[in-house]
């Protein structure tokens, strides 16, 4: 293998601490494997070499490569942080420093009921207790996310809460965390996070015990260092113990796990404070994608607030083939994606294609179109679109229409009735709902009449009216003489389902996911024109068809799950101001960082090898372009990439391009290309950056117009533009760009 000068410098690293910044596709794993092979060939003791990888897949990859290159050698330990924590925890328990535990880890199904019970007990009043009782998911999910955040940190639970951005109503999480930890201690149980949390807390509390684990390694190598959190950093510090050398590898531009506690400053700032005088290296040459994508990615990431003129850029290596980057404008992103997939299908296997979504909300419509087109796909989510919780009422209605409901067993009917009575949620007390369920679970026929007869007298008039409306819709389903579209849209309209989802979800991201899924499903059903009595069977046939196709299809995944991977063809849908940057607002949500959102798009772009397509809005009045699109300087990057590919001697570029990025890129390429900078054009007011803000009622938005007396603001939550009296509204606004 031919290594670059940057790679050779790392492979030959003589001694001392080292920090490597490696861009996407830079041959990092090959370089690290070659470095380790060199150290072993020089006689380094493999038992005093420790390699820490971020996840199991990376750990297995490095282990496999080392074994291939050094088949006769004793190899160093290659572990994930959690597997190392597990081993240390076993030792601490064996030595009596921690009490015995059950080694089978708690799963979500075991944890959630305990947390739900503790939340109800911690409620500040009866209203909150009833809300927790009736809306388990709304409360349990953010509580568990908070627990994970605490266990990634060295700060106290109270400090973590203050830094989390969670609203005051969630303050009960602090006490619930303490109670959960007490329950866990009493039961001697562990979660996955505790494989690090428990041993590290023990070692910090008992310095004499920590000394037993310190300083045994001559070298520690840590991959994906930008993603580690304070608890992992503390373990690294303990293991180092002031002895030996530490080499870390990461890319601050790919830090996208801050919501899990990752801190990019551990790589960019804290490393040299903890490990003195490190040697800095770069892997800036990418072997994955060509000039245009490198230039677009560099312009995008260089617009971040934390970037400097010396920050690492990615440069396409001479051996790297051209990557075609296109922007397709369409107001139907799913149809545009389907058209792209069909085009690619004629040229390459579907497994070459990945659709990278900012939210799962972005994938629902495309997934349904792929089902209808009989195109196989691989979904990297827990549920396919047809299995989503928010579609449950529609399945029950369609089974009522077909007669399938009468074949349910009693427990299935109980669950079906729970769905019909609580989706959407009517704030009926759980005890009342449970009583209704016990009376209706045995009903298999004439369900609407039985529901009307079972209504208790202690309902509010609103609740009674809503349940009577549901009985009417159930009766229409039972009669079976409507088409499926009338039935599902009737439920959506009659129950005000979409607004109910907005009111009842725990975060705006969940709202966006659920509303997008429901509207995509309703539109899909309308397009099929199935009779209601046949629709359930048709949908099940589509599900069976997908299962039969196996995993040999298009990959539908999130950008977070795509990190560390690559595909020949990448689609990025819904690249607009609503989703890039995405600023979720909701009663139990955490605020988002614009720099983090920019890094997320950077990660998505740099997954592509041969072709990347960005799906952007056609009609930009209702759905504006993402501000990140302008930061990329699309036309200039394309022009410069073409000039480099065709070995031009000169090129004219727009003054809006980042001249430092251009100059550094040309210098790295050893290009003599002469640049003529075009005169700056007068800024079109319609393209000026729109200031981001937060309104106390409507949440995050962008200022579209300020004429001195009136403000025009488009809000992220519902996409609506609202007008405000400037004098009244201005003091209430929080400016997010300041």
XYZ file of C-alpha atoms in Angstrom:
738
model
C 0.000 0.000 0.000
C 1.237 3.499 -0.855
C 0.960 5.875 2.097
C 0.883 9.668 1.934
C 3.500 11.764 3.704
C 0.927 12.539 6.415
C 0.267 8.845 6.960
C 3.969 7.963 6.962
C 4.651 10.609 9.614
C 2.053 9.009 11.901
C 3.269 5.477 11.218
C 6.789 6.630 12.165
C 5.681 8.560 15.296
C 8.701 8.129 17.591
C 7.422 8.630 21.133
C 5.296 10.870 23.313
C 1.676 11.906 23.246
C 0.060 12.472 19.851
C -3.148 14.002 18.552
C -4.343 13.175 15.042
C -7.120 15.035 13.244
C -8.398 12.752 10.483
C -10.966 13.831 7.888
C -13.590 11.471 6.477
C -12.198 8.795 4.164
C -8.553 9.555 4.984
C -7.379 5.967 5.474
C -7.304 6.361 9.246
C -7.782 2.673 10.082
C -5.078 1.571 7.627
C -2.684 4.130 9.087
C -3.334 3.131 12.694
C -2.996 -0.552 11.830
C 0.347 0.147 10.113
C 1.521 2.146 13.140
C 0.637 -0.694 15.519
C 2.293 -3.252 13.223
C 5.463 -1.152 13.206
C 5.507 -0.940 16.998
C 5.035 -4.707 17.315
C 7.778 -5.408 14.776
C 10.098 -3.166 16.784
C 9.514 -5.321 19.830
C 6.831 -3.389 21.703
C 5.166 -5.544 24.331
C 1.620 -6.210 23.022
C 0.397 -6.642 26.596
C 1.333 -3.032 27.255
C -0.503 -1.710 24.204
C -4.185 -0.823 24.580
C -6.392 0.228 21.660
C -9.775 1.768 22.499
C -12.426 2.004 19.776
C -15.759 3.801 19.933
C -17.990 0.884 18.919
C -17.975 -2.861 18.364
C -17.833 -2.694 14.563
C -14.681 -0.532 14.603
C -13.106 -2.759 17.261
C -13.697 -5.872 15.143
C -12.358 -4.149 12.005
C -9.055 -3.165 13.636
C -8.675 -6.594 15.275
C -9.231 -8.301 11.914
C -6.720 -6.075 10.109
C -4.068 -6.547 12.787
C -4.507 -10.312 12.716
C -4.168 -10.266 8.923
C -0.973 -8.186 8.961
C 0.618 -9.911 11.968
C -0.547 -13.542 11.751
C 2.278 -14.869 13.964
C 2.253 -12.068 16.541
C 0.651 -11.807 19.929
C -1.682 -8.875 19.394
C -2.558 -5.979 21.688
C -5.951 -5.659 23.297
C -8.463 -3.886 21.078
C -11.530 -2.952 23.093
C -14.455 -0.597 23.229
C -14.698 1.673 26.264
C -17.685 -0.289 27.535
C -16.025 -3.696 27.208
C -13.019 -2.345 29.104
C -15.328 -0.894 31.750
C -17.018 -4.286 32.043
C -13.693 -6.005 32.683
C -12.673 -3.432 35.313
C -16.083 -3.724 36.966
C -15.653 -7.496 37.210
C -12.306 -6.980 38.910
C -13.713 -4.425 41.361
C -16.524 -6.793 42.314
C -14.112 -9.726 42.636
C -11.807 -7.704 44.912
C -14.694 -6.527 47.082
C -14.433 -2.859 46.101
C -17.980 -2.975 44.721
C -20.863 -5.225 45.802
C -21.859 -8.262 43.713
C -24.202 -7.606 40.796
C -26.293 -9.542 38.304
C -24.247 -9.473 35.102
C -27.183 -9.643 32.685
C -27.876 -6.026 31.726
C -31.239 -4.380 32.223
C -33.111 -3.768 28.980
C -35.599 -0.993 28.208
C -38.582 -3.236 28.927
C -37.256 -3.731 32.457
C -36.159 -0.143 33.075
C -39.180 1.780 31.776
C -41.824 0.461 34.228
C -39.553 1.285 37.173
C -38.879 4.820 35.946
C -42.572 5.336 35.165
C -43.507 4.324 38.719
C -40.846 6.602 40.226
C -41.968 9.520 38.058
C -45.563 9.151 39.231
C -44.433 9.078 42.853
C -42.288 12.192 42.338
C -45.029 14.267 40.657
C -45.451 17.697 42.242
C -49.251 17.604 42.112
C -52.193 15.423 41.103
C -52.413 16.936 37.629
C -48.795 16.080 36.842
C -49.220 12.592 38.324
C -52.239 11.938 36.093
C -50.362 13.249 33.055
C -47.449 10.898 33.787
C -49.865 8.026 34.377
C -51.737 8.604 31.119
C -48.791 9.551 28.913
C -45.994 7.211 29.801
C -43.861 7.734 26.681
C -43.955 11.515 26.992
C -42.236 11.371 30.379
C -40.217 8.176 30.467
C -38.249 8.788 27.275
C -36.794 12.200 28.231
C -36.156 10.946 31.774
C -34.069 8.067 30.414
C -32.215 10.463 28.102
C -31.426 12.612 31.145
C -30.168 9.535 33.029
C -27.836 8.756 30.108
C -26.555 12.323 30.174
C -25.830 12.124 33.909
C -23.974 8.852 33.433
C -21.785 10.330 30.711
C -20.729 13.182 32.992
C -18.679 13.793 36.123
C -21.035 16.566 37.228
C -23.805 16.106 39.776
C -27.320 15.247 38.562
C -28.437 18.763 39.516
C -25.605 20.366 37.530
C -26.356 18.168 34.525
C -30.002 19.212 34.698
C -29.108 22.915 34.780
C -26.868 22.487 31.728
C -29.324 20.308 29.808
C -31.802 22.987 28.757
C -34.707 20.845 29.970
C -37.709 22.842 31.247
C -38.461 23.303 34.934
C -41.333 20.808 34.813
C -38.675 18.118 34.374
C -36.828 19.007 37.576
C -38.370 15.923 39.165
C -35.901 13.949 37.026
C -33.149 14.809 39.543
C -34.890 13.042 42.432
C -36.124 10.236 40.200
C -32.553 9.566 39.093
C -31.443 9.226 42.722
C -34.353 6.894 43.464
C -33.630 4.809 40.374
C -29.994 4.460 41.421
C -31.121 3.326 44.875
C -33.462 0.782 43.288
C -30.627 -0.397 41.067
C -28.318 -0.800 44.065
C -30.977 -2.708 46.001
C -31.595 -5.011 43.048
C -27.874 -5.214 42.175
C -28.610 -4.490 38.509
C -26.716 -2.763 35.712
C -27.631 -0.787 32.613
C -25.289 -0.527 29.628
C -24.159 2.935 30.772
C -23.248 1.524 34.193
C -20.452 -0.543 32.654
C -18.518 2.739 32.701
C -20.419 4.793 35.270
C -20.032 2.373 38.194
C -16.325 1.527 37.864
C -15.259 5.098 37.096
C -17.182 6.509 40.069
C -15.605 3.850 42.265
C -12.089 4.621 41.032
C -12.564 8.362 41.492
C -13.904 7.858 45.022
C -11.089 5.434 45.944
C -7.735 6.769 44.655
C -5.874 3.870 46.288
C -7.974 1.417 44.256
C -7.468 3.497 41.100
C -3.715 3.132 41.541
C -4.049 -0.612 40.961
C -5.274 0.080 37.425
C -2.973 3.010 36.635
C 0.186 3.124 34.592
C 0.263 -0.451 33.274
C 0.267 0.561 29.609
C 3.206 1.845 27.600
C 0.824 3.117 24.930
C -2.894 3.814 24.752
C -4.463 4.576 21.368
C -7.982 6.048 21.289
C -10.064 6.267 18.109
C -13.026 8.633 17.476
C -11.787 10.779 20.338
C -14.123 13.622 19.391
C -17.051 11.450 20.508
C -15.857 10.526 23.987
C -17.548 12.021 27.026
C -16.201 13.094 30.437
C -16.739 9.688 32.074
C -14.695 8.010 29.317
C -12.049 10.715 29.583
C -11.822 10.091 33.333
C -11.237 6.379 32.707
C -8.514 7.204 30.188
C -6.821 9.513 32.708
C -6.898 6.786 35.379
C -5.492 4.113 33.057
C -2.712 6.438 31.888
C -1.757 7.239 35.461
C 0.947 9.656 34.378
C 2.935 6.922 32.638
C 3.435 6.038 28.979
C 2.038 7.767 25.914
C -1.448 8.448 24.650
C -2.318 8.781 20.952
C -5.799 9.981 20.056
C -7.508 10.192 16.677
C -10.606 12.204 15.865
C -12.250 14.893 13.796
C -13.918 17.802 15.608
C -15.909 18.493 12.443
C -17.673 15.149 12.921
C -18.749 15.719 16.526
C -22.478 14.967 16.364
C -23.162 13.195 19.670
C -23.282 16.149 22.046
C -26.790 15.087 23.072
C -25.112 11.980 24.546
C -22.531 14.012 26.436
C -19.712 14.170 23.872
C -17.567 17.287 24.085
C -15.440 18.321 21.059
C -13.369 20.527 23.381
C -11.821 17.361 24.864
C -10.004 16.954 21.529
C -9.446 20.574 20.545
C -8.524 22.083 23.931
C -8.394 19.716 26.901
C -6.092 17.063 25.440
C -2.929 19.156 25.541
C -3.752 20.245 29.090
C -4.031 16.666 30.330
C -1.271 15.167 28.167
C 1.536 17.698 27.891
C 3.285 18.665 24.664
C 1.499 16.348 22.241
C 2.715 15.987 18.678
C -0.042 17.117 16.316
C -0.679 15.256 13.067
C -3.254 15.576 10.316
C -4.811 13.155 7.875
C -6.267 15.733 5.524
C -6.254 13.782 2.246
C -9.472 11.921 1.530
C -9.569 8.871 -0.725
C -13.370 8.766 -0.704
C -14.676 11.736 -2.721
C -13.577 14.222 -5.351
C -12.870 17.949 -5.544
C -16.417 19.297 -5.731
C -17.586 17.477 -2.633
C -14.408 18.395 -0.721
C -14.829 22.060 -1.608
C -18.520 22.090 -0.681
C -17.802 20.358 2.630
C -14.928 22.732 3.406
C -17.008 25.833 2.734
C -19.867 24.483 4.819
C -17.799 23.551 7.864
C -15.575 26.629 7.699
C -18.673 28.785 8.270
C -18.924 27.434 11.824
C -18.392 29.785 14.741
C -15.607 27.622 16.186
C -13.483 27.502 13.015
C -10.175 29.296 12.467
C -7.982 29.873 9.435
C -5.791 26.985 10.625
C -8.607 24.459 11.074
C -8.188 21.190 9.183
C -9.673 21.006 5.685
C -10.223 17.926 3.541
C -8.330 17.603 0.256
C -9.223 15.078 -2.437
C -6.254 12.839 -3.224
C -5.101 12.562 -6.839
C -6.106 8.887 -6.852
C -9.688 9.734 -5.917
C -12.236 9.581 -8.720
C -14.578 12.469 -9.387
C -17.674 12.568 -7.195
C -20.717 13.951 -8.947
C -22.654 16.280 -6.663
C -26.076 17.453 -7.790
C -28.839 19.556 -6.365
C -32.372 18.607 -7.423
C -35.154 21.046 -6.650
C -38.552 19.538 -5.947
C -41.487 20.217 -3.666
C -42.028 16.445 -3.387
C -38.772 15.243 -1.895
C -39.961 11.627 -1.617
C -40.949 11.421 -5.288
C -37.665 13.034 -6.305
C -35.783 10.487 -4.187
C -37.746 7.624 -5.754
C -36.951 8.939 -9.242
C -33.231 9.069 -8.375
C -33.311 5.529 -6.992
C -35.046 4.220 -10.122
C -32.434 5.932 -12.294
C -29.562 4.463 -10.296
C -31.238 1.048 -10.317
C -30.486 0.792 -14.020
C -26.774 1.342 -13.387
C -25.894 -0.325 -10.086
C -27.223 -2.573 -7.287
C -29.663 -0.964 -4.881
C -27.299 -1.773 -2.006
C -25.019 0.992 -3.352
C -27.624 3.614 -2.415
C -28.263 5.257 0.955
C -30.863 7.857 1.896
C -29.618 9.827 4.910
C -32.358 11.515 6.913
C -32.112 14.307 9.458
C -35.241 12.909 11.147
C -37.129 9.678 10.655
C -39.979 11.995 9.674
C -38.148 12.506 6.386
C -38.289 8.810 5.473
C -41.979 7.887 5.934
C -43.250 9.081 2.560
C -40.331 7.561 0.664
C -40.698 4.248 2.488
C -44.337 4.012 1.410
C -43.407 4.862 -2.178
C -40.743 2.140 -2.160
C -43.302 -0.357 -0.857
C -45.767 0.567 -3.586
C -43.042 0.359 -6.252
C -41.880 -3.051 -4.947
C -38.350 -1.711 -4.481
C -36.530 -3.463 -1.617
C -35.019 -1.361 1.143
C -33.176 -1.805 4.405
C -34.527 0.330 7.228
C -32.138 1.074 10.081
C -34.855 1.889 12.557
C -36.777 -0.096 15.126
C -40.000 -0.051 13.111
C -41.047 0.209 9.506
C -43.473 2.989 8.669
C -46.485 0.643 8.803
C -45.496 -0.494 12.301
C -45.348 2.999 13.774
C -47.359 3.560 16.939
C -49.222 6.573 15.561
C -50.796 4.454 12.799
C -52.364 2.018 15.296
C -55.916 3.486 15.133
C -55.980 3.121 11.358
C -55.049 -0.565 11.550
C -57.892 -1.194 14.010
C -60.381 0.644 11.782
C -59.300 -1.318 8.708
C -59.586 -4.588 10.638
C -63.085 -3.584 11.737
C -63.948 -2.968 8.081
C -62.611 -6.348 6.934
C -64.019 -8.352 9.831
C -60.536 -9.242 11.070
C -61.353 -7.526 14.388
C -63.821 -10.309 15.241
C -60.946 -12.813 15.057
C -58.891 -10.990 17.697
C -58.431 -12.751 21.022
C -59.535 -10.903 24.156
C -56.114 -9.369 24.880
C -55.834 -8.145 21.283
C -59.305 -6.577 21.557
C -58.336 -4.925 24.841
C -55.291 -3.373 23.184
C -57.357 -2.359 20.133
C -59.922 -0.648 22.344
C -57.150 1.099 24.256
C -55.910 2.432 20.932
C -59.349 3.693 19.875
C -60.036 5.299 23.264
C -56.653 6.971 23.774
C -55.335 7.832 20.308
C -55.711 10.720 20.427
C -55.592 11.280 24.159
C -58.726 12.858 25.690
C -57.391 13.367 29.242
C -59.811 10.775 30.575
C -58.534 9.431 33.877
C -56.726 6.121 33.541
C -59.097 4.426 35.998
C -62.066 5.371 33.793
C -60.296 4.095 30.662
C -59.410 0.831 32.409
C -63.053 0.349 33.415
C -64.166 0.907 29.811
C -61.579 -1.591 28.600
C -62.769 -4.266 31.000
C -66.340 -3.789 29.714
C -65.422 -3.712 26.016
C -62.639 -6.324 25.769
C -65.176 -9.108 25.242
C -66.982 -7.256 22.437
C -66.204 -8.638 18.972
C -69.280 -7.418 17.014
C -71.523 -4.353 16.954
C -68.681 -2.460 18.585
C -69.975 1.076 18.019
C -73.235 0.387 19.863
C -71.408 -1.216 22.779
C -69.111 1.804 23.045
C -72.046 4.230 23.131
C -73.773 2.149 25.806
C -70.625 1.907 27.928
C -69.920 5.636 28.203
C -69.780 6.607 31.906
C -71.645 9.617 33.271
C -68.600 11.245 34.847
C -67.090 12.341 31.514
C -66.898 15.999 30.564
C -69.164 17.046 27.719
C -66.105 17.390 25.466
C -64.911 13.865 26.295
C -68.377 12.390 25.781
C -68.808 14.182 22.442
C -65.402 12.978 21.262
C -66.119 9.359 22.174
C -69.497 9.541 20.438
C -67.709 10.838 17.330
C -65.335 7.885 17.547
C -68.295 5.534 17.870
C -69.712 7.043 14.667
C -66.410 6.472 12.840
C -66.188 2.920 14.213
C -69.704 2.246 12.936
C -68.711 3.448 9.465
C -65.789 1.039 9.577
C -68.002 -1.856 10.679
C -70.424 -1.207 7.850
C -67.483 -1.629 5.457
C -69.080 0.268 2.585
C -66.532 3.097 2.434
C -63.164 3.179 0.777
C -60.058 3.119 2.929
C -59.206 6.750 2.251
C -62.555 7.978 3.576
C -62.110 5.892 6.697
C -58.590 6.981 7.658
C -59.091 10.636 6.710
C -62.406 10.579 8.591
C -60.599 9.498 11.755
C -57.850 12.059 11.229
C -60.356 14.898 10.786
C -63.026 13.714 13.217
C -60.581 13.301 16.105
C -58.412 16.295 15.086
C -55.633 13.745 15.159
C -52.744 15.880 13.916
C -53.343 18.672 16.414
C -53.735 16.075 19.146
C -50.340 14.637 18.231
C -48.847 18.120 18.474
C -50.416 18.656 21.890
C -49.496 15.283 23.364
C -45.963 14.585 22.143
C -43.048 15.120 24.516
C -40.980 17.046 21.942
C -41.292 18.801 18.629
C -39.060 16.195 17.019
C -41.560 13.529 18.015
C -44.340 15.759 16.651
C -42.561 16.087 13.317
C -41.953 12.335 13.133
C -45.538 11.424 13.999
C -47.289 14.063 11.885
C -45.126 13.233 8.865
C -45.874 9.522 9.263
C -49.638 10.031 9.564
C -49.924 12.471 6.657
C -47.738 10.239 4.474
C -49.915 7.231 5.314
C -53.181 9.087 4.657
C -51.872 10.348 1.299
C -50.634 6.864 0.408
C -54.004 5.261 1.192
C -55.765 7.937 -0.882
C -53.551 7.145 -3.865
C -54.299 3.394 -3.704
C -58.131 3.711 -3.852
C -58.641 0.472 -1.946
C -62.011 -0.459 -0.439
C -61.740 -0.287 3.347
C -62.544 -3.995 3.636
C -59.491 -4.875 1.507
C -56.933 -2.321 2.668
C -55.663 -4.232 5.707
C -54.873 -7.310 3.624
C -53.213 -5.164 0.958
C -50.977 -3.491 3.543
C -50.026 -6.818 5.104
C -49.144 -8.126 1.653
C -46.793 -5.162 1.166
C -45.171 -5.906 4.523
C -44.714 -9.567 3.600
C -43.281 -8.565 0.235
C -40.699 -6.358 1.938
C -39.711 -9.071 4.419
C -39.270 -11.531 1.566
C -36.872 -9.155 -0.208
C -34.431 -9.428 2.720
C -31.749 -6.805 3.258
C -30.639 -6.399 -0.361
C -32.016 -2.964 -1.047
C -31.665 0.763 -0.574
C -30.474 1.779 2.893
C -32.782 4.204 4.702
C -31.055 5.532 7.784
C -30.370 8.601 9.888
C -27.262 10.741 9.574
C -26.281 9.783 13.119
C -26.363 6.079 12.229
C -24.441 6.735 8.995
C -21.365 8.127 10.735
C -18.235 6.101 10.048
C -19.721 4.539 6.908
C -19.781 5.234 3.165
C -21.853 4.412 0.082
C -21.309 4.920 -3.650
C -24.541 6.950 -3.898
C -26.001 9.171 -1.193
C -29.310 11.042 -1.151
C -29.963 13.823 1.375
C -33.701 14.661 1.335
C -35.492 17.717 2.706
C -32.432 19.983 2.658
C -34.404 23.071 3.616
C -34.631 25.645 6.391
C -37.065 23.529 8.383
C -34.706 20.596 8.891
C -31.246 22.144 8.339
C -30.699 23.462 10.933
C -33.348 21.621 12.917
C -34.388 23.388 16.116
C -36.887 21.223 17.978
C -39.215 23.016 20.332
C -41.412 21.261 22.828
C -42.191 21.004 26.476
C -39.571 18.322 27.159
C -36.913 18.969 24.516
C -33.320 20.155 24.640
C -32.093 23.076 22.510
C -29.991 22.403 19.428
C -26.669 23.978 18.461
C -26.399 25.443 14.967
C -22.747 24.402 14.748
C -23.754 20.851 15.653
C -26.412 20.929 12.927
C -23.811 22.143 10.436
C -21.496 19.303 11.429
C -24.363 16.857 10.940
C -24.825 17.949 7.325
C -21.044 17.793 6.855
C -21.105 14.160 7.998
C -23.973 13.394 5.608
C -22.171 14.935 2.623
C -18.932 13.110 3.292
C -20.522 9.633 3.226
C -20.645 9.664 -0.605
C -18.072 8.171 -2.974
C -19.423 8.341 -6.535
C -22.470 10.575 -6.367
C -24.327 12.753 -3.878
C -27.728 14.310 -4.515
C -29.154 17.057 -2.336
C -32.932 17.441 -2.550
C -33.811 21.100 -2.066
C -37.153 22.963 -2.236
C -38.508 24.173 -5.568
C -41.059 26.672 -4.235
C -38.987 28.533 -1.684
C -41.618 30.932 -0.387
C -43.267 28.346 1.870
C -40.169 26.219 2.517
C -37.020 28.346 2.236
C -33.593 27.031 1.365
C -31.396 25.907 4.210
C -28.933 28.668 5.125
C -26.272 25.953 4.910
C -26.832 25.758 1.159
C -25.601 29.319 0.746
C -22.617 28.629 2.999
C -21.517 25.836 0.647
C -21.114 28.346 -2.214
C -22.450 25.820 -4.680
C -21.706 27.486 -8.022
C -18.197 28.569 -7.083
C -17.219 25.121 -5.791
C -18.531 23.441 -8.924
C -16.641 25.892 -11.160
C -13.383 25.432 -9.244
C -13.721 21.629 -9.207
C -14.237 21.597 -12.988
C -11.203 23.832 -13.498
C -9.035 21.496 -11.417
C -10.338 18.370 -13.139
C -9.732 19.845 -16.605
C -6.331 21.362 -15.702
C -7.334 24.909 -16.620
C -4.759 27.642 -16.206
C -7.191 30.222 -14.857
C -10.717 30.476 -13.514
C -13.158 33.190 -12.467
C -14.757 32.656 -9.048
C -17.423 34.575 -7.125
C -16.171 36.867 -4.370
C -18.563 35.168 -1.964
C -16.275 32.121 -1.780
C -13.965 31.707 1.189
C -10.649 32.835 -0.284
C -8.623 31.146 2.476
C -10.297 27.808 1.769
C -9.638 28.211 -1.965
C -5.992 29.217 -1.478
C -5.267 26.394 0.969
C -6.948 23.874 -1.312
C -4.957 24.949 -4.371
C -1.720 24.974 -2.374
C -2.361 21.435 -1.140
C -3.033 20.321 -4.722
C 0.156 22.091 -5.865
C -1.986 23.812 -8.459
C -0.829 26.871 -10.373
C -4.435 27.729 -11.260
C -4.814 31.512 -11.434
C -7.915 32.875 -9.701
C -9.821 35.916 -10.939
C -12.171 37.088 -8.226
C -15.412 38.513 -9.539
C -16.606 41.844 -8.203
C -18.993 41.417 -5.261
C -22.619 41.633 -6.320
C -25.218 43.670 -4.514
C -26.892 41.443 -1.962
C -30.407 40.395 -2.854
C -32.460 41.182 0.257
C -34.421 37.959 -0.282
C -31.221 35.948 0.183
C -29.943 37.725 3.295
C -29.515 35.434 6.286
C -32.665 35.426 8.372
C -32.025 35.919 12.082
C -32.984 32.978 14.251
C -35.140 33.619 17.271
C -37.356 31.962 19.851
C -40.860 33.171 20.727
C -42.211 32.185 24.178
C -45.387 30.716 22.662
C -44.573 29.666 19.093
C -40.974 28.502 19.623
C -38.056 28.767 17.199
C -38.374 30.752 13.994
C -36.678 33.111 11.557
C -37.269 36.805 11.098
C -38.446 37.353 7.519
C -39.179 41.070 7.634
C -38.897 44.041 9.999
C -40.363 47.263 8.633
C -40.009 49.161 11.892
C -43.600 48.672 13.018
C -44.411 45.045 12.135
C -42.403 41.811 12.365
C -42.919 38.893 10.003
C -41.694 35.583 11.460
C -41.786 32.050 10.059
C -41.940 29.414 12.819
C -40.234 26.044 12.606
C -42.905 24.130 14.508
C -45.717 24.514 11.985
C -44.070 26.422 9.117
C -46.570 29.286 9.520
C -45.684 32.954 8.961
C -47.107 35.234 11.665
C -47.247 39.017 11.930
C -46.557 40.876 15.187
C -46.645 44.418 16.450
C -42.935 45.205 16.766
C -43.135 47.204 19.993
C -45.064 44.453 21.777
C -43.236 41.422 20.396
C -39.621 42.597 20.430
C -39.051 42.377 24.230
C -40.371 38.787 24.260
C -37.996 37.460 21.591
C -34.800 35.552 22.350
C -32.229 36.011 19.590
C -30.398 32.758 18.904
C -27.729 34.147 16.558
C -26.428 36.751 18.985
